[in-house]
Amino acid sequence: MTLATADWVVLAGYLCVVLGIGIYFSRRNTSTEEYFVGGRRFRGWVIGLSLVGTSISSITFLAYPADAFKTDWLRYLPNLALLPAMLVAAFVFLPYFRRGNMTSAYEFLEQRYGPSIRVYGAVAFLVAQVVRLAMILWLLSLLIQQVTDLTPTTAIILGGLFVGLYTVIGGIDAVIWTDVLQTVVLLLGGLLCLWVILDALPGGLGQVFDQAGKAGKFALAPWENGAPGETSWSLSLSEKTATMMLLIGLTNWLTEYSSNQNTVQRYCASQSTAEARKGLWVYLFTALPIWAFYMFLGTALWVFFQVYPDVQAGAILSGEARAETLMPYFITNYLPAGVAGLVIAAALAAAMSSLDSSINSVTTVSVVDLYRRHFHPGQNDRHYLKVAWAIAVVVTGLMIAGALWLNQADTKTLQDTSTILVSLLGGGMLGLYLLGFFSKRGDARAAWCGIACTLVFTGWTILTNKGMLPEALSAPFDLYYTGLIGNLLMFVVGYLAASYWPADRPSALSAGAED
């Protein structure tokens, strides 16, 4: 792709603003309280938009339109479970995390179960996030290569250093405010794409609804012979029905808002419980429309390429080309100068908003839950701030090294490896937190019983997926439901084990109090 001068001006302007935000906030970072939680002074609308920027990554920008283009809106369905998850998060999880000036999501695990469970939760998070960082940076480098003449190695190093620079020097202040900016840019980039599509279609917006609707492209459940199938809303562990997709979505969102440091850190950075709760509502009513918009963008692209047939689009529909190449291809070949630059900036924003949040949260957990708690307690705050800077630099290096390795490795193997690691270490985390919040029963011994059973269960499903078990010993359910079943197993086993090891610590619900 050859960018016009206007595109380069837009891109350069955007990157300068992002870097300027990091430099501006670097002057404030004189304590860990400022570096990790921004002095706990953020308003709700800022927190909400930063949560949008963190959760809406390259997956939203690339995968959502691609999925709607090839199939329908079934993959949007889990997002609708965000509403009940937000209600639980706002009135159950949030008040407890706001209590006692917490900084990390895993401080709760020590208060409820003991230090060993806190270490487990922290290490599981760190491993999953480092893998995620490497993968997102690698995807970001692919986009950089498409718009420049840089080699893969150079694109990875430059992209990683840029994100690492403003994140390391700016701390959580820079992360939150750049996420707000990146959310706005992401939405604007998508709107420009849709404007180009609708302007080119003879029937405009009405044509999209009419043509796509008749083809079932807006369906939220699987269609059979041009109509919703009889089993679309059934309960089943053997196929992906709409009901099961909602249950999976609810599990994922509850996990995100009970145990993910990226989210809990936003709770802690808010001015008050009321502002943090407001942030959740801003997130809910911003993220759902944005996700729907990017699904609609993919549907509009399907109509566009029905009217204006294209070889590459046909290859994507037939499976000969990867669906995720749809958006880069459209940007490259159909957007005018200047507009293409802004849309590319939106794609960069989608990736960077996830990278900066993860770098900062990994740094926070490393210092708060491990270094300060177990390795070097009792040091002055300046010492921990310097360690935080050093760890952020190391995390940036690991991110770059991981992306470079991915560039040389078989991507299928990489995807498998990352899925295995995240499933093994993250499985059952929601069940662990729910047991702590809703029950007074059980201590670390009961929790470890639940964790051990969940790890064995997850390992069993992974071996099944790899075809390494005889059919008689293989998992009799769709492996898509591993997380759902694993969290239930964690809660039930932990609760039953608590009959033998009752807890001395109170439940979060009985101890929590709002500020």
Short mmCIF file of C-alpha atoms in Angstrom, two decimals:
data_model
loop_
_atom_site.label_atom_id
_atom_site.label_comp_id
_atom_site.label_asym_id
_atom_site.label_seq_id
_atom_site.Cartn_x
_atom_site.Cartn_y
_atom_site.Cartn_z
CA MET A 1 0.00 0.00 0.00
CA THR A 2 1.25 3.46 -0.93
CA LEU A 3 -0.08 6.14 1.38
CA ALA A 4 -0.77 9.65 0.17
CA THR A 5 0.87 12.63 1.87
CA ALA A 6 -2.42 13.46 3.61
CA ASP A 7 -2.48 9.96 5.12
CA TRP A 8 1.03 10.33 6.52
CA VAL A 9 0.17 13.73 7.99
CA VAL A 10 -2.87 12.28 9.78
CA LEU A 11 -0.89 9.30 11.07
CA ALA A 12 2.02 11.42 12.25
CA GLY A 13 -0.32 13.86 13.98
CA TYR A 14 -2.09 11.07 15.83
CA LEU A 15 1.15 9.44 17.00
CA CYS A 16 2.53 12.80 18.17
CA VAL A 17 -0.57 13.45 20.26
CA VAL A 18 -0.32 10.01 21.90
CA LEU A 19 3.37 10.50 22.69
CA GLY A 20 2.67 14.01 23.96
CA ILE A 21 0.11 12.64 26.43
CA GLY A 22 2.73 10.25 27.81
CA ILE A 23 5.32 13.02 28.18
CA TYR A 24 2.81 15.37 29.81
CA PHE A 25 1.78 12.90 32.51
CA SER A 26 5.34 11.74 33.18
CA ARG A 27 5.80 14.85 35.36
CA ARG A 28 3.12 13.64 37.78
CA ASN A 29 4.60 10.24 38.46
CA THR A 30 6.38 10.86 41.75
CA SER A 31 4.75 8.00 43.69
CA THR A 32 3.37 4.50 43.13
CA GLU A 33 -0.07 5.79 44.09
CA GLU A 34 0.07 8.13 41.09
CA TYR A 35 1.77 5.65 38.75
CA PHE A 36 -0.62 2.76 39.45
CA VAL A 37 -3.99 4.42 40.16
CA GLY A 38 -3.56 8.08 39.14
CA GLY A 39 -4.10 9.43 42.63
CA ARG A 40 -7.61 7.87 42.61
CA ARG A 41 -9.17 11.00 41.11
CA PHE A 42 -10.69 9.96 37.75
CA ARG A 43 -14.28 10.82 36.86
CA GLY A 44 -16.70 8.13 35.75
CA TRP A 45 -16.95 9.11 32.09
CA VAL A 46 -13.14 8.95 31.72
CA ILE A 47 -13.02 5.53 33.38
CA GLY A 48 -15.85 4.28 31.16
CA LEU A 49 -14.24 5.36 27.89
CA SER A 50 -10.86 3.99 28.97
CA LEU A 51 -12.51 0.62 29.66
CA VAL A 52 -13.92 0.73 26.13
CA GLY A 53 -10.46 1.41 24.73
CA THR A 54 -8.94 -1.43 26.74
CA SER A 55 -11.52 -4.07 25.81
CA ILE A 56 -11.96 -3.04 22.17
CA SER A 57 -8.78 -4.29 20.57
CA SER A 58 -7.75 -5.35 17.07
CA ILE A 59 -10.34 -8.12 17.44
CA THR A 60 -13.12 -5.53 17.23
CA PHE A 61 -11.58 -3.69 14.31
CA LEU A 62 -10.61 -6.76 12.28
CA ALA A 63 -12.51 -9.82 13.48
CA TYR A 64 -16.00 -8.41 14.06
CA PRO A 65 -16.47 -7.05 10.52
CA ALA A 66 -14.85 -10.19 9.11
CA ASP A 67 -17.20 -12.48 11.03
CA ALA A 68 -20.34 -10.55 10.05
CA PHE A 69 -19.11 -10.46 6.44
CA LYS A 70 -18.70 -14.25 6.26
CA THR A 71 -21.59 -15.38 8.45
CA ASP A 72 -24.12 -13.52 10.62
CA TRP A 73 -24.32 -11.82 14.03
CA LEU A 74 -24.11 -14.96 16.19
CA ARG A 75 -20.73 -13.90 17.61
CA TYR A 76 -22.28 -10.65 18.83
CA LEU A 77 -24.69 -12.53 21.04
CA PRO A 78 -22.29 -13.09 24.01
CA ASN A 79 -21.92 -9.31 24.28
CA LEU A 80 -25.59 -9.00 25.25
CA ALA A 81 -24.73 -10.78 28.50
CA LEU A 82 -22.74 -7.66 29.44
CA LEU A 83 -25.85 -6.02 30.97
CA PRO A 84 -26.47 -8.60 33.74
CA ALA A 85 -22.72 -8.88 34.28
CA MET A 86 -22.51 -5.10 34.79
CA LEU A 87 -25.27 -5.22 37.39
CA VAL A 88 -23.39 -7.87 39.37
CA ALA A 89 -20.10 -6.00 38.98
CA ALA A 90 -21.54 -2.63 39.99
CA PHE A 91 -23.37 -3.78 43.11
CA VAL A 92 -21.39 -6.84 44.24
CA PHE A 93 -17.77 -6.72 43.05
CA LEU A 94 -17.13 -2.99 42.86
CA PRO A 95 -17.90 -2.00 46.48
CA TYR A 96 -15.44 -4.51 47.84
CA PHE A 97 -12.57 -3.49 45.54
CA ARG A 98 -13.18 0.14 46.48
CA ARG A 99 -12.77 -0.76 50.15
CA GLY A 100 -9.41 -0.26 51.85
CA ASN A 101 -7.55 1.53 49.00
CA MET A 102 -6.87 -1.64 47.05
CA THR A 103 -4.60 -1.41 44.02
CA SER A 104 -4.61 -5.00 42.75
CA ALA A 105 -7.41 -7.45 42.03
CA TYR A 106 -5.45 -10.17 43.82
CA GLU A 107 -5.27 -8.45 47.19
CA PHE A 108 -8.79 -9.80 47.63
CA LEU A 109 -7.55 -13.37 47.24
CA GLU A 110 -5.11 -13.00 50.13
CA GLN A 111 -7.69 -11.37 52.39
CA ARG A 112 -10.15 -14.16 51.63
CA TYR A 113 -7.94 -17.25 51.29
CA GLY A 114 -4.33 -16.40 52.16
CA PRO A 115 -1.07 -15.40 50.42
CA SER A 116 -0.58 -18.58 48.34
CA ILE A 117 -3.85 -18.05 46.43
CA ARG A 118 -2.92 -14.41 45.83
CA VAL A 119 0.37 -15.52 44.28
CA TYR A 120 -1.44 -18.06 42.10
CA GLY A 121 -3.89 -15.45 40.82
CA ALA A 122 -1.12 -12.93 40.15
CA VAL A 123 1.12 -15.40 38.30
CA ALA A 124 -1.79 -16.71 36.21
CA PHE A 125 -2.62 -13.14 35.19
CA LEU A 126 1.00 -12.27 34.36
CA VAL A 127 1.52 -15.30 32.10
CA ALA A 128 -1.75 -14.72 30.24
CA GLN A 129 -1.03 -11.02 29.74
CA VAL A 130 2.53 -11.49 28.47
CA VAL A 131 1.24 -13.97 25.88
CA ARG A 132 -1.54 -11.54 24.95
CA LEU A 133 0.92 -8.65 24.61
CA ALA A 134 3.13 -10.58 22.20
CA MET A 135 0.21 -11.61 20.03
CA ILE A 136 -1.33 -8.14 19.80
CA LEU A 137 2.03 -6.53 18.98
CA TRP A 138 2.61 -9.14 16.29
CA LEU A 139 -0.81 -8.33 14.76
CA LEU A 140 -0.02 -4.61 15.01
CA SER A 141 3.24 -5.17 13.14
CA LEU A 142 1.33 -6.79 10.26
CA LEU A 143 -0.64 -3.57 9.81
CA ILE A 144 2.53 -1.47 10.03
CA GLN A 145 4.11 -3.59 7.31
CA GLN A 146 1.10 -3.09 5.06
CA VAL A 147 1.45 0.70 5.08
CA THR A 148 5.25 1.01 5.09
CA ASP A 149 8.28 -0.67 3.57
CA LEU A 150 9.56 -1.80 6.97
CA THR A 151 10.70 -5.36 7.55
CA PRO A 152 8.72 -7.48 10.06
CA THR A 153 11.51 -7.21 12.64
CA THR A 154 11.72 -3.43 12.34
CA ALA A 155 7.93 -3.04 12.47
CA ILE A 156 7.73 -5.11 15.66
CA ILE A 157 10.58 -3.28 17.39
CA LEU A 158 9.38 0.21 16.46
CA GLY A 159 5.76 -0.53 17.35
CA GLY A 160 6.73 -2.09 20.68
CA LEU A 161 9.13 0.71 21.61
CA PHE A 162 6.59 3.42 20.82
CA VAL A 163 3.82 1.88 22.94
CA GLY A 164 6.30 1.00 25.68
CA LEU A 165 7.72 4.53 25.77
CA TYR A 166 4.53 6.46 26.49
CA THR A 167 3.27 3.73 28.83
CA VAL A 168 6.48 3.49 30.87
CA ILE A 169 6.91 7.23 31.34
CA GLY A 170 3.23 8.17 31.62
CA GLY A 171 1.88 5.48 33.97
CA ILE A 172 -1.85 4.88 34.42
CA ASP A 173 -2.65 8.57 33.66
CA ALA A 174 -1.24 8.25 30.16
CA VAL A 175 -2.85 4.83 29.69
CA ILE A 176 -6.33 6.03 30.62
CA TRP A 177 -6.24 9.29 28.63
CA THR A 178 -4.71 7.69 25.52
CA ASP A 179 -7.38 4.96 25.76
CA VAL A 180 -10.05 7.68 25.73
CA LEU A 181 -8.46 9.24 22.65
CA GLN A 182 -8.07 5.86 20.96
CA THR A 183 -11.74 5.01 21.58
CA VAL A 184 -12.79 8.19 19.81
CA VAL A 185 -10.40 7.58 16.90
CA LEU A 186 -11.52 3.96 16.58
CA LEU A 187 -15.16 4.95 16.30
CA LEU A 188 -14.41 7.79 13.88
CA GLY A 189 -12.39 5.46 11.65
CA GLY A 190 -15.26 2.99 11.46
CA LEU A 191 -17.77 5.72 10.68
CA LEU A 192 -15.63 6.91 7.78
CA CYS A 193 -15.51 3.38 6.37
CA LEU A 194 -19.29 3.09 6.59
CA TRP A 195 -19.73 6.51 4.97
CA VAL A 196 -17.65 5.40 1.95
CA ILE A 197 -19.69 2.19 1.63
CA LEU A 198 -23.11 3.85 1.86
CA ASP A 199 -22.07 6.62 -0.53
CA ALA A 200 -21.12 3.99 -3.12
CA LEU A 201 -24.26 1.85 -2.79
CA PRO A 202 -27.14 2.89 -5.10
CA GLY A 203 -29.72 2.30 -2.37
CA GLY A 204 -27.61 3.58 0.54
CA LEU A 205 -28.47 2.49 4.07
CA GLY A 206 -31.84 1.05 3.08
CA GLN A 207 -30.18 -1.31 0.63
CA VAL A 208 -27.96 -2.71 3.37
CA PHE A 209 -30.92 -3.52 5.63
CA ASP A 210 -33.04 -4.89 2.79
CA GLN A 211 -30.46 -7.05 1.00
CA ALA A 212 -28.67 -8.31 4.12
CA GLY A 213 -31.93 -8.91 5.98
CA LYS A 214 -33.31 -11.15 3.25
CA ALA A 215 -30.07 -13.17 3.33
CA GLY A 216 -30.23 -13.66 7.12
CA LYS A 217 -27.04 -11.67 7.71
CA PHE A 218 -28.46 -10.05 10.87
CA ALA A 219 -29.39 -13.37 12.50
CA LEU A 220 -28.44 -13.81 16.17
CA ALA A 221 -29.08 -17.56 16.00
CA PRO A 222 -28.13 -20.24 13.45
CA TRP A 223 -30.41 -20.41 10.42
CA GLU A 224 -31.57 -23.55 8.70
CA ASN A 225 -33.13 -23.38 5.22
CA GLY A 226 -33.56 -19.62 5.42
CA ALA A 227 -35.14 -19.51 8.90
CA PRO A 228 -34.03 -19.85 12.52
CA GLY A 229 -33.36 -23.50 13.36
CA GLU A 230 -35.45 -25.39 15.88
CA THR A 231 -32.49 -25.86 18.22
CA SER A 232 -31.25 -22.26 17.98
CA TRP A 233 -32.24 -21.40 21.56
CA SER A 234 -31.86 -24.80 23.19
CA LEU A 235 -29.55 -25.76 26.06
CA SER A 236 -26.81 -27.94 24.66
CA LEU A 237 -23.19 -28.81 25.41
CA SER A 238 -22.63 -30.35 21.98
CA GLU A 239 -23.35 -27.37 19.69
CA LYS A 240 -23.16 -23.57 19.71
CA THR A 241 -26.75 -22.50 20.27
CA ALA A 242 -27.81 -18.92 21.01
CA THR A 243 -28.64 -19.76 24.63
CA MET A 244 -25.23 -21.29 25.23
CA MET A 245 -23.52 -18.32 23.60
CA LEU A 246 -25.27 -16.05 26.10
CA LEU A 247 -24.12 -18.23 29.01
CA ILE A 248 -20.56 -18.16 27.70
CA GLY A 249 -20.75 -14.40 27.38
CA LEU A 250 -22.01 -14.06 30.94
CA THR A 251 -19.14 -16.24 32.21
CA ASN A 252 -16.55 -14.24 30.28
CA TRP A 253 -17.88 -10.85 31.40
CA LEU A 254 -18.18 -11.85 35.05
CA THR A 255 -14.58 -13.09 34.90
CA GLU A 256 -13.48 -9.82 33.33
CA TYR A 257 -15.13 -7.67 35.99
CA SER A 258 -14.28 -9.77 39.03
CA SER A 259 -10.67 -10.84 38.51
CA ASN A 260 -9.03 -8.95 35.62
CA GLN A 261 -6.48 -6.39 36.80
CA ASN A 262 -7.08 -4.19 33.73
CA THR A 263 -10.63 -3.64 34.96
CA VAL A 264 -10.14 -3.65 38.74
CA GLN A 265 -7.38 -1.06 38.39
CA ARG A 266 -9.98 1.28 36.84
CA TYR A 267 -12.25 0.69 39.85
CA CYS A 268 -9.41 1.73 42.14
CA ALA A 269 -8.44 4.78 40.07
CA SER A 270 -11.93 6.34 40.32
CA GLN A 271 -12.78 9.25 42.62
CA SER A 272 -15.41 7.24 44.48
CA THR A 273 -17.60 4.18 44.26
CA ALA A 274 -20.30 6.31 42.64
CA GLU A 275 -17.90 7.51 39.92
CA ALA A 276 -16.57 3.99 39.35
CA ARG A 277 -20.13 2.72 38.99
CA LYS A 278 -20.87 5.54 36.56
CA GLY A 279 -17.85 4.39 34.57
CA LEU A 280 -19.37 0.93 34.24
CA TRP A 281 -22.60 2.40 32.85
CA VAL A 282 -20.65 4.58 30.40
CA TYR A 283 -18.77 1.48 29.30
CA LEU A 284 -21.96 -0.58 28.92
CA PHE A 285 -23.81 1.97 26.81
CA THR A 286 -20.74 2.79 24.71
CA ALA A 287 -19.20 -0.62 24.09
CA LEU A 288 -22.40 -2.44 23.06
CA PRO A 289 -23.23 0.06 20.28
CA ILE A 290 -19.60 0.10 19.08
CA TRP A 291 -19.48 -3.69 18.84
CA ALA A 292 -22.82 -3.68 17.02
CA PHE A 293 -21.55 -0.95 14.72
CA TYR A 294 -18.50 -2.99 13.69
CA MET A 295 -20.69 -6.04 13.08
CA PHE A 296 -22.92 -3.82 10.95
CA LEU A 297 -19.85 -2.58 9.10
CA GLY A 298 -19.05 -6.17 8.12
CA THR A 299 -22.63 -6.70 6.96
CA ALA A 300 -22.47 -3.50 4.92
CA LEU A 301 -19.24 -4.70 3.34
CA TRP A 302 -21.00 -7.93 2.33
CA VAL A 303 -23.69 -5.91 0.52
CA PHE A 304 -21.02 -3.65 -1.01
CA PHE A 305 -19.15 -6.59 -2.52
CA GLN A 306 -22.40 -8.12 -3.74
CA VAL A 307 -22.97 -4.95 -5.74
CA TYR A 308 -19.29 -4.53 -6.70
CA PRO A 309 -17.83 -8.05 -6.97
CA ASP A 310 -14.16 -8.34 -6.07
CA VAL A 311 -11.78 -11.29 -6.40
CA GLN A 312 -10.28 -10.85 -2.92
CA ALA A 313 -13.69 -10.49 -1.29
CA GLY A 314 -14.81 -13.65 -3.06
CA ALA A 315 -11.74 -15.48 -1.78
CA ILE A 316 -12.57 -14.43 1.78
CA LEU A 317 -16.17 -15.64 1.45
CA SER A 318 -15.03 -18.99 0.04
CA GLY A 319 -12.41 -19.46 2.73
CA GLU A 320 -9.45 -19.21 0.37
CA ALA A 321 -8.24 -16.04 2.14
CA ARG A 322 -8.28 -15.19 5.84
CA ALA A 323 -11.37 -13.24 6.87
CA GLU A 324 -9.26 -10.87 9.00
CA THR A 325 -7.71 -9.46 5.83
CA LEU A 326 -11.06 -7.91 4.85
CA MET A 327 -10.65 -4.56 6.61
CA PRO A 328 -6.99 -3.97 5.61
CA TYR A 329 -7.90 -4.84 2.01
CA PHE A 330 -10.86 -2.45 1.97
CA ILE A 331 -8.77 0.34 3.51
CA THR A 332 -5.99 -0.25 1.00
CA ASN A 333 -8.12 -0.32 -2.13
CA TYR A 334 -11.29 1.67 -1.53
CA LEU A 335 -10.67 4.56 0.86
CA PRO A 336 -9.63 8.02 -0.40
CA ALA A 337 -6.42 9.78 0.69
CA GLY A 338 -6.60 11.26 4.17
CA VAL A 339 -9.50 9.03 5.12
CA ALA A 340 -7.25 5.97 4.80
CA GLY A 341 -4.74 7.58 7.14
CA LEU A 342 -7.35 8.17 9.82
CA VAL A 343 -8.73 4.64 9.52
CA ILE A 344 -5.22 3.21 9.81
CA ALA A 345 -4.79 5.38 12.91
CA ALA A 346 -7.99 3.79 14.22
CA ALA A 347 -6.56 0.32 13.64
CA LEU A 348 -3.36 1.33 15.43
CA ALA A 349 -5.47 2.74 18.25
CA ALA A 350 -7.33 -0.55 18.61
CA ALA A 351 -4.06 -2.38 19.21
CA MET A 352 -2.27 0.25 21.29
CA SER A 353 -5.16 0.72 23.71
CA SER A 354 -4.88 -2.94 24.65
CA LEU A 355 -1.08 -2.99 24.78
CA ASP A 356 -0.64 0.01 27.07
CA SER A 357 -3.26 -1.20 29.54
CA SER A 358 -1.69 -4.65 29.76
CA ILE A 359 1.85 -3.29 30.22
CA ASN A 360 0.70 -1.06 33.09
CA SER A 361 -1.42 -3.75 34.75
CA VAL A 362 1.39 -6.34 34.53
CA THR A 363 3.73 -3.81 36.13
CA THR A 364 1.23 -3.07 38.90
CA VAL A 365 0.65 -6.74 39.74
CA SER A 366 4.39 -7.51 39.64
CA VAL A 367 5.18 -4.76 42.15
CA VAL A 368 2.11 -4.87 44.42
CA ASP A 369 1.40 -8.61 44.59
CA LEU A 370 4.88 -10.09 44.26
CA TYR A 371 7.83 -7.72 44.69
CA ARG A 372 6.52 -5.50 47.50
CA ARG A 373 4.52 -8.27 49.19
CA HIS A 374 7.05 -11.14 49.12
CA PHE A 375 10.50 -10.20 47.81
CA HIS A 376 11.35 -6.77 49.26
CA PRO A 377 8.70 -5.56 51.73
CA GLY A 378 9.22 -2.45 53.84
CA GLN A 379 11.10 -0.31 51.30
CA ASN A 380 10.28 3.36 50.73
CA ASP A 381 7.82 4.33 48.00
CA ARG A 382 10.52 5.82 45.75
CA HIS A 383 12.21 2.43 45.62
CA TYR A 384 9.00 0.74 44.44
CA LEU A 385 8.41 3.45 41.84
CA LYS A 386 11.87 2.84 40.35
CA VAL A 387 11.20 -0.90 40.35
CA ALA A 388 7.89 -0.25 38.56
CA TRP A 389 9.69 1.66 35.81
CA ALA A 390 12.24 -1.13 35.47
CA ILE A 391 9.57 -3.82 35.30
CA ALA A 392 7.62 -1.85 32.69
CA VAL A 393 10.77 -1.72 30.56
CA VAL A 394 11.30 -5.47 31.01
CA VAL A 395 7.67 -6.20 30.09
CA THR A 396 8.09 -4.10 26.95
CA GLY A 397 11.18 -6.15 26.08
CA LEU A 398 9.33 -9.43 26.66
CA MET A 399 6.47 -8.20 24.49
CA ILE A 400 8.86 -7.38 21.64
CA ALA A 401 10.78 -10.65 22.03
CA GLY A 402 7.54 -12.64 22.05
CA ALA A 403 6.27 -10.90 18.91
CA LEU A 404 9.59 -11.54 17.15
CA TRP A 405 9.33 -15.21 18.06
CA LEU A 406 5.76 -15.32 16.78
CA ASN A 407 6.89 -13.84 13.50
CA GLN A 408 9.24 -16.79 13.00
CA ALA A 409 6.96 -19.48 14.45
CA ASP A 410 4.05 -21.37 12.98
CA THR A 411 1.10 -19.13 13.89
CA LYS A 412 -1.16 -22.13 14.39
CA THR A 413 1.27 -23.55 16.93
CA LEU A 414 1.46 -20.19 18.63
CA GLN A 415 -2.30 -19.85 18.83
CA ASP A 416 -2.55 -23.34 20.29
CA THR A 417 0.18 -22.65 22.83
CA SER A 418 -1.35 -19.38 24.00
CA THR A 419 -4.80 -20.94 24.25
CA ILE A 420 -3.43 -23.79 26.36
CA LEU A 421 -1.58 -21.44 28.72
CA VAL A 422 -4.51 -19.10 29.20
CA SER A 423 -6.97 -21.96 29.65
CA LEU A 424 -4.81 -23.79 32.16
CA LEU A 425 -3.91 -20.78 34.31
CA GLY A 426 -7.07 -18.72 33.92
CA GLY A 427 -9.58 -21.54 34.14
CA GLY A 428 -11.75 -21.40 37.22
CA MET A 429 -10.75 -17.88 38.23
CA LEU A 430 -14.35 -16.68 38.23
CA GLY A 431 -15.39 -19.65 40.37
CA LEU A 432 -12.59 -18.83 42.81
CA TYR A 433 -13.77 -15.22 43.19
CA LEU A 434 -17.45 -16.13 43.41
CA LEU A 435 -16.70 -18.61 46.17
CA GLY A 436 -14.92 -15.83 48.04
CA PHE A 437 -17.63 -13.24 47.49
CA PHE A 438 -20.71 -15.30 48.16
CA SER A 439 -19.55 -17.81 50.75
CA LYS A 440 -17.85 -17.68 54.14
CA ARG A 441 -16.75 -21.29 53.75
CA GLY A 442 -13.23 -22.51 52.89
CA ASP A 443 -9.65 -21.34 53.20
CA ALA A 444 -6.56 -21.79 51.02
CA ARG A 445 -6.75 -25.59 51.27
CA ALA A 446 -10.29 -25.65 49.90
CA ALA A 447 -9.33 -23.18 47.18
CA TRP A 448 -6.34 -25.30 46.14
CA CYS A 449 -8.59 -28.35 45.87
CA GLY A 450 -10.83 -26.45 43.47
CA ILE A 451 -7.85 -25.13 41.50
CA ALA A 452 -6.30 -28.61 41.21
CA CYS A 453 -9.53 -30.17 39.96
CA THR A 454 -10.04 -27.34 37.48
CA LEU A 455 -6.47 -27.73 36.13
CA VAL A 456 -6.99 -31.48 35.67
CA PHE A 457 -10.32 -30.85 33.94
CA THR A 458 -8.83 -28.23 31.62
CA GLY A 459 -5.88 -30.49 30.82
CA TRP A 460 -8.33 -33.26 29.95
CA THR A 461 -10.18 -31.02 27.49
CA ILE A 462 -6.89 -29.89 25.92
CA LEU A 463 -5.78 -33.51 25.41
CA THR A 464 -9.17 -34.22 23.86
CA ASN A 465 -8.77 -31.27 21.51
CA LYS A 466 -5.33 -32.53 20.48
CA GLY A 467 -6.71 -35.99 19.73
CA MET A 468 -4.34 -37.53 22.27
CA LEU A 469 -7.01 -39.54 24.11
CA PRO A 470 -9.01 -42.56 22.96
CA GLU A 471 -12.61 -41.77 22.07
CA ALA A 472 -13.91 -43.46 25.21
CA LEU A 473 -11.88 -41.06 27.40
CA SER A 474 -12.47 -37.90 25.36
CA ALA A 475 -14.56 -34.97 26.59
CA PRO A 476 -18.21 -35.54 25.53
CA PHE A 477 -18.97 -31.84 25.00
CA ASP A 478 -18.01 -29.01 22.68
CA LEU A 479 -14.68 -27.65 23.91
CA TYR A 480 -16.10 -24.15 23.49
CA TYR A 481 -17.69 -24.68 26.91
CA THR A 482 -14.50 -25.53 28.80
CA GLY A 483 -14.45 -22.20 30.66
CA LEU A 484 -18.12 -22.37 31.63
CA ILE A 485 -17.83 -25.90 33.05
CA GLY A 486 -14.43 -25.23 34.61
CA ASN A 487 -15.73 -22.29 36.65
CA LEU A 488 -18.69 -24.32 37.88
CA LEU A 489 -16.31 -27.12 38.84
CA MET A 490 -14.06 -24.70 40.72
CA PHE A 491 -16.95 -23.30 42.74
CA VAL A 492 -18.56 -26.67 43.56
CA VAL A 493 -15.32 -28.47 44.49
CA GLY A 494 -14.11 -25.50 46.54
CA TYR A 495 -17.42 -25.29 48.36
CA LEU A 496 -17.51 -29.02 49.13
CA ALA A 497 -13.86 -29.03 50.24
CA ALA A 498 -14.70 -26.18 52.60
CA SER A 499 -16.74 -28.66 54.65
CA TYR A 500 -13.42 -30.04 55.88
CA TRP A 501 -11.52 -26.72 56.01
CA PRO A 502 -13.86 -23.90 57.09
CA ALA A 503 -12.57 -20.37 56.65
CA ASP A 504 -11.65 -17.98 59.44
CA ARG A 505 -11.98 -15.00 57.09
CA PRO A 506 -15.39 -13.37 56.42
CA SER A 507 -16.90 -13.33 52.95
CA ALA A 508 -16.45 -10.23 50.84
CA LEU A 509 -20.14 -9.47 50.96
CA SER A 510 -20.19 -9.31 54.74
CA ALA A 511 -16.95 -7.33 54.93
CA GLY A 512 -17.34 -4.96 52.01
CA ALA A 513 -18.29 -1.33 52.44
CA GLU A 514 -18.61 1.54 49.99
CA ASP A 515 -16.64 4.75 50.35
#
